[in-house]
Amino acid sequence: VTTLRDVTVPAGFPDRIEVPGLGPVSVLGAGCWTIGGAATNRGVPIGWGDVDPDAAYQGLERAHTRGVTLYDTADVYGLGASERLLGRLLHQVDRSRLVVSSKVGYFAGTAAHPYQPDQMRRQLETTLANLRTSYLDAYHLHSGDFGDGDRHLCEAVAQMRRFKEEGVVRAIGMRAPHEFATEWATGTGTRAATSARFLHLFDLVQPDVITVRHSLLAPVYRPDETDIFAFAQQRGTGVIIKQALGQGLLTGSHPPGKQRTFPEGDHRSQDPYFRADTVEAVWNAVQVVRAMFGPDPQHLIRVALAYALQTSGLRAPVLVGFRDPAQIEQNIAAFDAPLTAGQISHLQEVMRPVRESLKAATQQARAVPHEQTAKEYT
Ligand SMILES: NC(=O)c1ccc[n+]([C@@H]2O[C@H](COP(=O)([O-])OP(=O)(O)OC[C@H]3O[C@@H](n4cnc5c(N)ncnc54)[C@H](OP(=O)(O)O)[C@@H]3O)[C@@H](O)[C@H]2O)c1
């Protein structure tokens, strides 16, 4: 049974959202994964293909001009390329007015593990140099792999705390699972294990902020389940939403008849969400959304972003990836008319079969180790 809960229908959208741990930020954040371009890490495609760095930089400038104050990158996004593009912007503008995050945990260099404290220190120094800044507003533990038996977990957390004490990192971040309810943690099966693992890590790390994948493709929770937004509110932790556009699938730019192909180093080449059958399932649902709200990408983007923001209770800003200034413009313009509670409920029903297709595709991919590794980065 899926029941509508906690949907806020505001008169209009706020310009700013107060995020515990980060302070006030623009409702739309610039997600800088895409602009790093194609890349591989340990043989796994982890980037986005066919990105023009000049157009990407213009996108960053446009975001800044249009009042975006939240910028998220990672050491592995284009293996430094994303950070360096963002660093170009930070060098030109008043950095102190922006909230900038990066991440560590997937890139080992020549160290035995990415979370060895010395390796984390080297990565942070490189990140700060790339970004041309002396501090990060948030530094995220990007990967949930802390080595065999979590052997690097305690030292990684201690290193993060040290960065914070030194003032070089202002908030510690980590990712939330894609499916989570507090109540599930005591059950059995995969979702119980995932929820319990998250709670264990959360209690150890005590993050100031967490990131969560949240979109029309995400699970819908029952009123008696404590989802990640309610959990974070109980703990006083900030939340940042990512992938509200379903990495582009919800924008109508992936027609199944003319399926897009992805070059080497583009993570979508190995992502089960971009398999022909799942692309088609999303497309079919997107056609229903078109019939309800309008035919253009602008209409679809408005629905996708409003859905993510409103079902978070308007408590979390939305990081949106982009490749050029046109996408930035379109995405900012999409924060227009909020959805009604009835529309949100209807959308959840429309998306139900898609959620099931995606779940099945993800479970099948888990059996293939390299696919699981590519998906891990999302
Ligand atoms: N903490 C973490 O672990 C973590 C994990 C994942 C992501 N993130 C952050 O969250 C951000 C957002 O997630 P995401 O970038 O993966 O997914 P997303 O925001 O759902 O989708 C971004 C993609 O959608 C397409 N798009 C964007 N605007 C569009 C428009 N106006 N019209 C048509 N297509 C459009 C672009 O791809 P095409 O042009 O190629 O179609 C773009 O790269 C990331 O950039 C990253 O900063 C953090």
Tab-separated table of C-alpha atoms and ligand atoms in Angstrom:
chain	number	residue	atom	x	y	z
A	1	VAL	CA	0.000	0.000	0.000
A	2	THR	CA	1.390	3.400	-0.843
A	3	THR	CA	-0.108	6.346	0.972
A	4	LEU	CA	0.521	9.995	0.432
A	5	ARG	CA	2.287	11.570	3.396
A	6	ASP	CA	4.048	14.706	4.356
A	7	VAL	CA	3.397	16.608	1.143
A	8	THR	CA	3.732	20.345	1.414
A	9	VAL	CA	1.815	22.447	-1.084
A	10	PRO	CA	3.268	25.940	-0.781
A	11	ALA	CA	1.956	29.057	-2.526
A	12	GLY	CA	5.314	29.243	-4.334
A	13	PHE	CA	8.795	27.841	-3.856
A	14	PRO	CA	11.285	29.463	-1.470
A	15	ASP	CA	14.499	30.922	-2.927
A	16	ARG	CA	16.517	29.623	-0.004
A	17	ILE	CA	16.383	26.575	2.236
A	18	GLU	CA	17.989	26.425	5.665
A	19	VAL	CA	20.024	23.221	5.799
A	20	PRO	CA	21.189	22.126	9.275
A	21	GLY	CA	24.984	21.968	9.189
A	22	LEU	CA	25.257	24.173	6.101
A	23	GLY	CA	23.047	27.222	6.677
A	24	PRO	CA	20.843	28.841	4.032
A	25	VAL	CA	21.398	27.728	0.414
A	26	SER	CA	19.614	28.233	-2.893
A	27	VAL	CA	16.790	25.768	-3.492
A	28	LEU	CA	18.565	24.536	-6.647
A	29	GLY	CA	22.165	23.428	-6.221
A	30	ALA	CA	24.626	22.900	-9.049
A	31	GLY	CA	25.546	19.207	-9.170
A	32	CYS	CA	28.984	19.130	-10.787
A	33	TRP	CA	29.350	15.421	-11.548
A	34	THR	CA	28.410	15.736	-15.219
A	35	ILE	CA	30.820	18.581	-15.945
A	36	GLY	CA	33.813	16.422	-15.028
A	37	GLY	CA	33.197	14.545	-18.296
A	38	ALA	CA	34.054	10.924	-19.047
A	39	ALA	CA	36.366	9.107	-16.620
A	40	THR	CA	37.239	5.691	-15.245
A	41	ASN	CA	38.401	4.690	-11.783
A	42	ARG	CA	39.800	1.201	-11.119
A	43	GLY	CA	38.539	0.183	-14.576
A	44	VAL	CA	34.964	1.300	-13.912
A	45	PRO	CA	33.253	4.013	-16.005
A	46	ILE	CA	32.355	6.772	-13.547
A	47	GLY	CA	31.752	9.865	-15.674
A	48	TRP	CA	29.510	11.437	-18.285
A	49	GLY	CA	30.394	11.427	-21.978
A	50	ASP	CA	30.497	14.185	-24.586
A	51	VAL	CA	30.771	17.089	-22.179
A	52	ASP	CA	32.175	20.334	-23.601
A	53	PRO	CA	34.229	21.952	-20.782
A	54	ASP	CA	33.633	25.479	-22.144
A	55	ALA	CA	29.861	25.014	-22.170
A	56	ALA	CA	30.103	23.407	-18.731
A	57	TYR	CA	32.033	26.388	-17.373
A	58	GLN	CA	29.480	28.773	-18.868
A	59	GLY	CA	26.856	26.708	-17.063
A	60	LEU	CA	28.668	27.314	-13.775
A	61	GLU	CA	28.872	31.038	-14.470
A	62	ARG	CA	25.186	31.109	-15.342
A	63	ALA	CA	24.297	29.291	-12.151
A	64	HIS	CA	26.246	31.831	-10.142
A	65	THR	CA	24.684	34.794	-11.955
A	66	ARG	CA	21.224	33.346	-11.381
A	67	GLY	CA	21.769	33.095	-7.618
A	68	VAL	CA	22.759	29.446	-7.122
A	69	THR	CA	24.830	29.251	-3.921
A	70	LEU	CA	25.216	25.462	-3.476
A	71	TYR	CA	27.897	23.629	-5.515
A	72	ASP	CA	28.677	19.921	-5.150
A	73	THR	CA	31.656	18.100	-6.628
A	74	ALA	CA	33.960	15.144	-5.791
A	75	ASP	CA	37.592	14.182	-6.295
A	76	VAL	CA	36.570	11.442	-8.747
A	77	TYR	CA	34.252	13.572	-10.916
A	78	GLY	CA	36.395	13.653	-14.050
A	79	LEU	CA	39.307	12.743	-11.738
A	80	GLY	CA	39.750	16.378	-10.706
A	81	ALA	CA	38.336	17.995	-13.873
A	82	SER	CA	35.036	18.943	-12.188
A	83	GLU	CA	36.821	20.434	-9.174
A	84	ARG	CA	39.154	22.423	-11.416
A	85	LEU	CA	36.265	23.909	-13.452
A	86	LEU	CA	34.503	24.851	-10.230
A	87	GLY	CA	37.802	26.264	-8.912
A	88	ARG	CA	37.883	28.618	-11.920
A	89	LEU	CA	34.523	29.984	-10.817
A	90	LEU	CA	35.471	30.213	-7.140
A	91	HIS	CA	38.551	32.229	-8.110
A	92	GLN	CA	36.381	34.826	-9.921
A	93	VAL	CA	33.600	35.292	-7.374
A	94	ASP	CA	33.078	35.886	-3.646
A	95	ARG	CA	33.678	32.341	-2.461
A	96	SER	CA	32.553	33.153	1.092
A	97	ARG	CA	28.952	33.545	-0.137
A	98	LEU	CA	28.885	30.025	-1.607
A	99	VAL	CA	28.455	26.604	-0.036
A	100	VAL	CA	30.885	24.167	-1.638
A	101	SER	CA	31.130	20.434	-1.035
A	102	SER	CA	33.463	17.726	-2.277
A	103	LYS	CA	33.983	14.065	-1.476
A	104	VAL	CA	36.612	11.420	-0.755
A	105	GLY	CA	36.567	7.638	-0.650
A	106	TYR	CA	36.775	6.133	-4.129
A	107	PHE	CA	40.253	7.167	-5.290
A	108	ALA	CA	43.140	5.241	-3.758
A	109	GLY	CA	46.029	6.571	-5.886
A	110	THR	CA	48.917	4.282	-4.994
A	111	ALA	CA	47.661	3.784	-1.424
A	112	ALA	CA	46.206	0.456	-0.336
A	113	HIS	CA	42.791	1.999	0.317
A	114	PRO	CA	41.084	5.365	-0.367
A	115	TYR	CA	40.212	5.747	3.326
A	116	GLN	CA	43.742	5.411	4.667
A	117	PRO	CA	44.169	8.661	6.634
A	118	ASP	CA	47.296	9.780	4.729
A	119	GLN	CA	45.520	9.200	1.432
A	120	MET	CA	42.508	11.193	2.663
A	121	ARG	CA	44.842	14.050	3.628
A	122	ARG	CA	46.473	14.009	0.171
A	123	GLN	CA	43.088	13.967	-1.527
A	124	LEU	CA	41.844	16.868	0.567
A	125	GLU	CA	44.939	18.919	-0.242
A	126	THR	CA	44.491	18.224	-3.961
A	127	THR	CA	40.775	19.028	-3.758
A	128	LEU	CA	41.486	22.388	-2.089
A	129	ALA	CA	44.142	23.199	-4.698
A	130	ASN	CA	41.792	22.217	-7.551
A	131	LEU	CA	38.985	24.300	-6.071
A	132	ARG	CA	41.317	27.202	-5.269
A	133	THR	CA	39.863	27.499	-1.807
A	134	SER	CA	41.183	27.117	1.727
A	135	TYR	CA	38.156	25.250	3.115
A	136	LEU	CA	35.139	23.114	2.222
A	137	ASP	CA	31.677	23.783	3.569
A	138	ALA	CA	31.064	20.032	3.482
A	139	TYR	CA	33.296	17.023	2.880
A	140	HIS	CA	31.490	13.759	2.225
A	141	LEU	CA	32.513	10.161	2.821
A	142	HIS	CA	31.633	9.215	-0.744
A	143	SER	CA	32.010	5.435	-0.623
A	144	GLY	CA	30.531	3.021	1.904
A	145	ASP	CA	33.447	0.611	1.419
A	146	PHE	CA	35.781	0.939	4.392
A	147	GLY	CA	37.814	-2.159	3.589
A	148	ASP	CA	37.601	-5.743	4.818
A	149	GLY	CA	35.730	-5.852	8.117
A	150	ASP	CA	35.479	-2.021	8.014
A	151	ARG	CA	39.169	-1.907	8.981
A	152	HIS	CA	39.523	1.753	7.835
A	153	LEU	CA	36.195	3.001	9.188
A	154	CYS	CA	37.265	4.362	12.593
A	155	GLU	CA	40.441	5.978	11.256
A	156	ALA	CA	38.520	7.559	8.352
A	157	VAL	CA	35.977	9.054	10.758
A	158	ALA	CA	38.780	10.262	13.054
A	159	GLN	CA	40.492	11.898	10.079
A	160	MET	CA	37.276	13.673	9.098
A	161	ARG	CA	36.905	14.977	12.658
A	162	ARG	CA	40.505	16.219	12.536
A	163	PHE	CA	39.783	18.099	9.279
A	164	LYS	CA	36.820	19.695	11.002
A	165	GLU	CA	38.818	20.665	14.094
A	166	GLU	CA	41.428	22.246	11.814
A	167	GLY	CA	38.655	24.351	10.253
A	168	VAL	CA	39.459	23.117	6.777
A	169	VAL	CA	36.141	21.230	6.611
A	170	ARG	CA	33.059	22.809	8.142
A	171	ALA	CA	30.586	19.925	7.908
A	172	ILE	CA	30.957	16.152	7.555
A	173	GLY	CA	28.701	14.454	5.051
A	174	MET	CA	27.804	10.944	3.991
A	175	ARG	CA	25.294	9.292	1.683
A	176	ALA	CA	21.994	7.760	2.724
A	177	PRO	CA	20.788	4.525	1.119
A	178	HIS	CA	18.391	4.757	-1.824
A	179	GLU	CA	15.787	2.872	0.178
A	180	PHE	CA	15.557	3.469	3.906
A	181	ALA	CA	13.101	3.429	6.772
A	182	THR	CA	14.172	3.307	10.418
A	183	GLU	CA	11.652	0.544	11.119
A	184	TRP	CA	13.115	-1.741	8.452
A	185	ALA	CA	16.472	-2.038	10.259
A	186	THR	CA	15.227	-4.723	12.635
A	187	GLY	CA	13.763	-6.935	9.885
A	188	THR	CA	15.440	-9.430	7.569
A	189	GLY	CA	16.544	-9.271	3.943
A	190	THR	CA	18.439	-6.735	1.853
A	191	ARG	CA	16.514	-3.613	2.776
A	192	ALA	CA	16.824	-4.445	6.491
A	193	ALA	CA	20.568	-4.972	6.138
A	194	THR	CA	20.950	-1.710	4.186
A	195	SER	CA	18.944	0.296	6.727
A	196	ALA	CA	20.800	-1.271	9.680
A	197	ARG	CA	24.165	-0.617	8.024
A	198	PHE	CA	23.241	3.012	7.468
A	199	LEU	CA	22.150	3.470	11.085
A	200	HIS	CA	25.419	1.901	12.267
A	201	LEU	CA	27.502	4.210	10.035
A	202	PHE	CA	25.365	7.218	10.923
A	203	ASP	CA	25.931	6.704	14.660
A	204	LEU	CA	29.679	6.373	14.160
A	205	VAL	CA	30.152	9.212	11.681
A	206	GLN	CA	27.553	11.561	13.202
A	207	PRO	CA	27.325	13.483	9.945
A	208	ASP	CA	26.181	17.091	9.808
A	209	VAL	CA	24.576	16.473	6.433
A	210	ILE	CA	23.515	13.521	4.274
A	211	THR	CA	22.767	13.205	0.562
A	212	VAL	CA	19.873	11.151	-0.722
A	213	ARG	CA	18.745	10.064	-4.170
A	214	HIS	CA	15.163	11.241	-4.358
A	215	SER	CA	12.872	11.525	-7.367
A	216	LEU	CA	9.719	10.204	-8.978
A	217	LEU	CA	11.680	6.941	-9.307
A	218	ALA	CA	12.273	6.629	-5.550
A	219	PRO	CA	10.260	4.415	-3.168
A	220	VAL	CA	7.086	5.760	-1.596
A	221	TYR	CA	6.823	5.207	2.149
A	222	ARG	CA	3.857	4.396	4.357
A	223	PRO	CA	2.750	6.934	6.955
A	224	ASP	CA	4.012	4.684	9.767
A	225	GLU	CA	7.497	4.413	8.244
A	226	THR	CA	10.245	6.893	9.154
A	227	ASP	CA	11.826	7.781	5.825
A	228	ILE	CA	15.166	9.500	5.459
A	229	PHE	CA	13.728	13.027	5.612
A	230	ALA	CA	11.830	12.329	8.837
A	231	PHE	CA	14.848	10.491	10.271
A	232	ALA	CA	17.181	13.409	9.481
A	233	GLN	CA	14.761	15.871	10.999
A	234	GLN	CA	14.619	13.819	14.213
A	235	ARG	CA	18.428	13.830	14.375
A	236	GLY	CA	18.885	17.490	13.401
A	237	THR	CA	20.889	16.508	10.323
A	238	GLY	CA	20.793	18.387	7.013
A	239	VAL	CA	19.657	16.636	3.832
A	240	ILE	CA	20.567	17.350	0.220
A	241	ILE	CA	18.605	15.742	-2.599
A	242	LYS	CA	20.402	14.362	-5.653
A	243	GLN	CA	19.258	12.863	-8.966
A	244	ALA	CA	15.809	14.434	-8.968
A	245	LEU	CA	15.830	14.216	-12.788
A	246	GLY	CA	16.611	10.501	-12.662
A	247	GLN	CA	19.949	11.406	-14.287
A	248	GLY	CA	18.055	12.746	-17.314
A	249	LEU	CA	15.569	9.857	-17.692
A	250	LEU	CA	12.717	12.021	-16.380
A	251	THR	CA	13.377	14.866	-18.849
A	252	GLY	CA	12.087	12.924	-21.872
A	253	SER	CA	15.503	12.941	-23.561
A	254	HIS	CA	15.818	9.133	-23.690
A	255	PRO	CA	13.308	7.885	-26.304
A	256	PRO	CA	13.461	4.065	-26.473
A	257	GLY	CA	13.289	3.914	-30.307
A	258	LYS	CA	16.388	6.101	-30.619
A	259	GLN	CA	18.197	4.905	-27.581
A	260	ARG	CA	21.226	6.992	-26.710
A	261	THR	CA	24.600	5.267	-26.648
A	262	PHE	CA	27.206	6.266	-24.124
A	263	PRO	CA	30.931	6.545	-24.804
A	264	GLU	CA	33.722	4.955	-22.802
A	265	GLY	CA	33.973	6.451	-19.340
A	266	ASP	CA	30.234	7.263	-19.176
A	267	HIS	CA	28.722	5.440	-16.153
A	268	ARG	CA	25.376	5.144	-17.930
A	269	SER	CA	26.932	2.500	-20.223
A	270	GLN	CA	26.871	0.120	-17.239
A	271	ASP	CA	23.966	1.478	-15.237
A	272	PRO	CA	20.910	-0.817	-15.123
A	273	TYR	CA	18.676	2.278	-15.089
A	274	PHE	CA	19.840	2.911	-18.680
A	275	ARG	CA	19.177	-0.612	-19.966
A	276	ALA	CA	16.792	-0.732	-22.957
A	277	ASP	CA	13.911	-2.240	-20.939
A	278	THR	CA	14.147	0.196	-18.022
A	279	VAL	CA	14.536	3.195	-20.358
A	280	GLU	CA	11.352	2.075	-22.070
A	281	ALA	CA	9.474	1.630	-18.770
A	282	VAL	CA	10.423	5.158	-17.673
A	283	TRP	CA	9.541	6.540	-21.099
A	284	ASN	CA	6.051	5.020	-20.958
A	285	ALA	CA	5.373	6.641	-17.609
A	286	VAL	CA	6.831	9.925	-18.853
A	287	GLN	CA	4.230	9.878	-21.645
A	288	VAL	CA	1.492	9.815	-18.985
A	289	VAL	CA	3.174	12.731	-17.195
A	290	ARG	CA	3.280	14.613	-20.520
A	291	ALA	CA	-0.442	14.074	-21.016
A	292	MET	CA	-1.099	15.413	-17.505
A	293	PHE	CA	1.242	18.410	-17.422
A	294	GLY	CA	2.356	19.348	-20.941
A	295	PRO	CA	4.542	18.005	-23.744
A	296	ASP	CA	7.800	19.951	-23.393
A	297	PRO	CA	10.951	19.106	-21.432
A	298	GLN	CA	10.200	22.215	-19.378
A	299	HIS	CA	6.917	20.676	-18.177
A	300	LEU	CA	8.579	17.386	-17.264
A	301	ILE	CA	11.440	19.080	-15.452
A	302	ARG	CA	8.993	21.219	-13.486
A	303	VAL	CA	7.136	18.084	-12.355
A	304	ALA	CA	10.331	16.202	-11.462
A	305	LEU	CA	11.872	19.021	-9.421
A	306	ALA	CA	8.642	20.066	-7.696
A	307	TYR	CA	7.947	16.431	-6.772
A	308	ALA	CA	11.381	15.970	-5.179
A	309	LEU	CA	11.262	19.229	-3.278
A	310	GLN	CA	7.679	18.963	-2.035
A	311	THR	CA	7.887	15.325	-0.940
A	312	SER	CA	10.962	16.241	1.125
A	313	GLY	CA	8.697	18.620	3.038
A	314	LEU	CA	10.600	21.554	1.451
A	315	ARG	CA	13.442	20.764	3.832
A	316	ALA	CA	16.200	19.850	1.383
A	317	PRO	CA	17.709	21.681	-1.594
A	318	VAL	CA	17.932	19.810	-4.892
A	319	LEU	CA	21.304	19.267	-6.564
A	320	VAL	CA	20.796	19.071	-10.314
A	321	GLY	CA	23.478	17.999	-12.786
A	322	PHE	CA	23.936	20.003	-15.992
A	323	ARG	CA	26.177	20.208	-19.040
A	324	ASP	CA	25.592	23.794	-20.280
A	325	PRO	CA	23.924	27.134	-19.427
A	326	ALA	CA	20.708	26.178	-21.253
A	327	GLN	CA	20.104	23.281	-18.849
A	328	ILE	CA	20.837	25.549	-15.873
A	329	GLU	CA	18.306	28.117	-17.153
A	330	GLN	CA	15.682	25.486	-17.796
A	331	ASN	CA	16.143	23.907	-14.386
A	332	ILE	CA	15.957	27.206	-12.491
A	333	ALA	CA	12.828	28.192	-14.446
A	334	ALA	CA	11.246	24.865	-13.482
A	335	PHE	CA	10.841	25.974	-9.830
A	336	ASP	CA	7.589	27.517	-10.829
A	337	ALA	CA	4.138	26.323	-9.787
A	338	PRO	CA	4.025	23.730	-7.012
A	339	LEU	CA	2.105	20.478	-7.536
A	340	THR	CA	-1.133	19.815	-5.664
A	341	ALA	CA	-1.351	16.940	-3.197
A	342	GLY	CA	-3.709	15.169	-5.628
A	343	GLN	CA	-1.210	15.477	-8.488
A	344	ILE	CA	1.576	14.099	-6.321
A	345	SER	CA	-0.558	11.144	-5.325
A	346	HIS	CA	-1.455	10.463	-8.958
A	347	LEU	CA	2.196	10.677	-10.030
A	348	GLN	CA	3.119	8.095	-7.405
A	349	GLU	CA	0.586	5.703	-8.891
A	350	VAL	CA	1.793	6.375	-12.456
A	351	MET	CA	5.355	5.626	-11.396
A	352	ARG	CA	4.572	2.431	-9.493
A	353	PRO	CA	5.365	0.007	-12.380
A	354	VAL	CA	8.531	1.943	-13.162
A	355	ARG	CA	9.735	1.630	-9.596
A	356	GLU	CA	9.208	-2.120	-9.850
A	357	SER	CA	11.110	-2.359	-13.179
A	358	LEU	CA	14.024	-0.409	-11.766
A	359	LYS	CA	14.127	-2.530	-8.647
A	360	ALA	CA	14.237	-5.722	-10.705
A	361	ALA	CA	16.965	-4.322	-12.986
A	362	THR	CA	19.065	-3.284	-9.990
A	363	GLN	CA	18.694	-6.693	-8.355
A	364	GLN	CA	19.774	-8.451	-11.556
A	365	ALA	CA	22.761	-6.123	-11.901
A	366	ARG	CA	23.879	-7.023	-8.365
A	367	ALA	CA	24.714	-10.462	-9.698
A	368	VAL	CA	27.241	-8.873	-12.107
A	369	PRO	CA	30.081	-7.400	-10.048
A	370	HIS	CA	31.233	-4.663	-12.462
A	371	GLU	CA	27.700	-3.320	-12.881
A	372	GLN	CA	27.300	-3.092	-9.143
A	373	THR	CA	30.518	-1.122	-8.938
A	374	ALA	CA	29.450	1.381	-11.618
A	375	LYS	CA	26.075	1.921	-9.940
A	376	GLU	CA	27.772	2.455	-6.598
A	377	TYR	CA	28.772	6.004	-7.539
A	378	THR	CA	25.141	7.134	-7.859
B	1	LIG	N1	26.880	12.206	-2.601
B	1	LIG	C1	26.795	11.331	-3.569
B	1	LIG	O1	27.136	10.200	-3.353
B	1	LIG	C2	26.257	11.733	-4.918
B	1	LIG	C3	25.882	10.719	-5.805
B	1	LIG	C4	25.326	11.093	-7.016
B	1	LIG	C5	25.175	12.430	-7.332
B	1	LIG	N2	25.562	13.403	-6.462
B	1	LIG	C6	25.422	14.845	-6.802
B	1	LIG	O2	24.088	15.072	-7.222
B	1	LIG	C7	24.105	15.750	-8.486
B	1	LIG	C8	22.824	15.453	-9.259
B	1	LIG	O3	22.778	14.099	-9.665
B	1	LIG	P1	23.069	13.648	-11.173
B	1	LIG	O4	23.838	14.721	-11.866
B	1	LIG	O5	23.673	12.307	-11.096
B	1	LIG	O6	21.601	13.464	-11.756
B	1	LIG	P2	20.416	14.445	-12.203
B	1	LIG	O7	20.598	15.792	-11.609
B	1	LIG	O8	19.154	13.722	-11.947
B	1	LIG	O9	20.579	14.480	-13.783
B	1	LIG	C9	21.568	15.260	-14.407
B	1	LIG	C10	21.518	15.010	-15.912
B	1	LIG	O10	20.222	15.254	-16.448
B	1	LIG	C11	20.347	15.838	-17.735
B	1	LIG	N3	19.717	17.175	-17.663
B	1	LIG	C12	19.923	18.140	-16.726
B	1	LIG	N4	19.190	19.234	-16.995
B	1	LIG	C13	18.493	18.949	-18.122
B	1	LIG	C14	17.570	19.668	-18.903
B	1	LIG	N5	17.206	20.903	-18.554
B	1	LIG	N6	17.059	19.071	-20.007
B	1	LIG	C15	17.399	17.815	-20.352
B	1	LIG	N7	18.287	17.075	-19.653
B	1	LIG	C16	18.821	17.632	-18.540
B	1	LIG	C17	21.831	15.954	-18.044
B	1	LIG	O11	22.274	14.782	-18.750
B	1	LIG	P3	22.278	14.654	-20.352
B	1	LIG	O12	22.354	16.051	-20.907
B	1	LIG	O13	23.453	13.814	-20.665
B	1	LIG	O14	20.991	13.953	-20.681
B	1	LIG	C18	22.427	15.957	-16.656
B	1	LIG	O15	23.734	15.502	-16.614
B	1	LIG	C19	25.410	15.263	-9.123
B	1	LIG	O16	25.833	16.097	-10.191
B	1	LIG	C20	26.341	15.268	-7.944
B	1	LIG	O17	26.825	16.588	-7.694
B	1	LIG	C21	26.084	13.067	-5.250
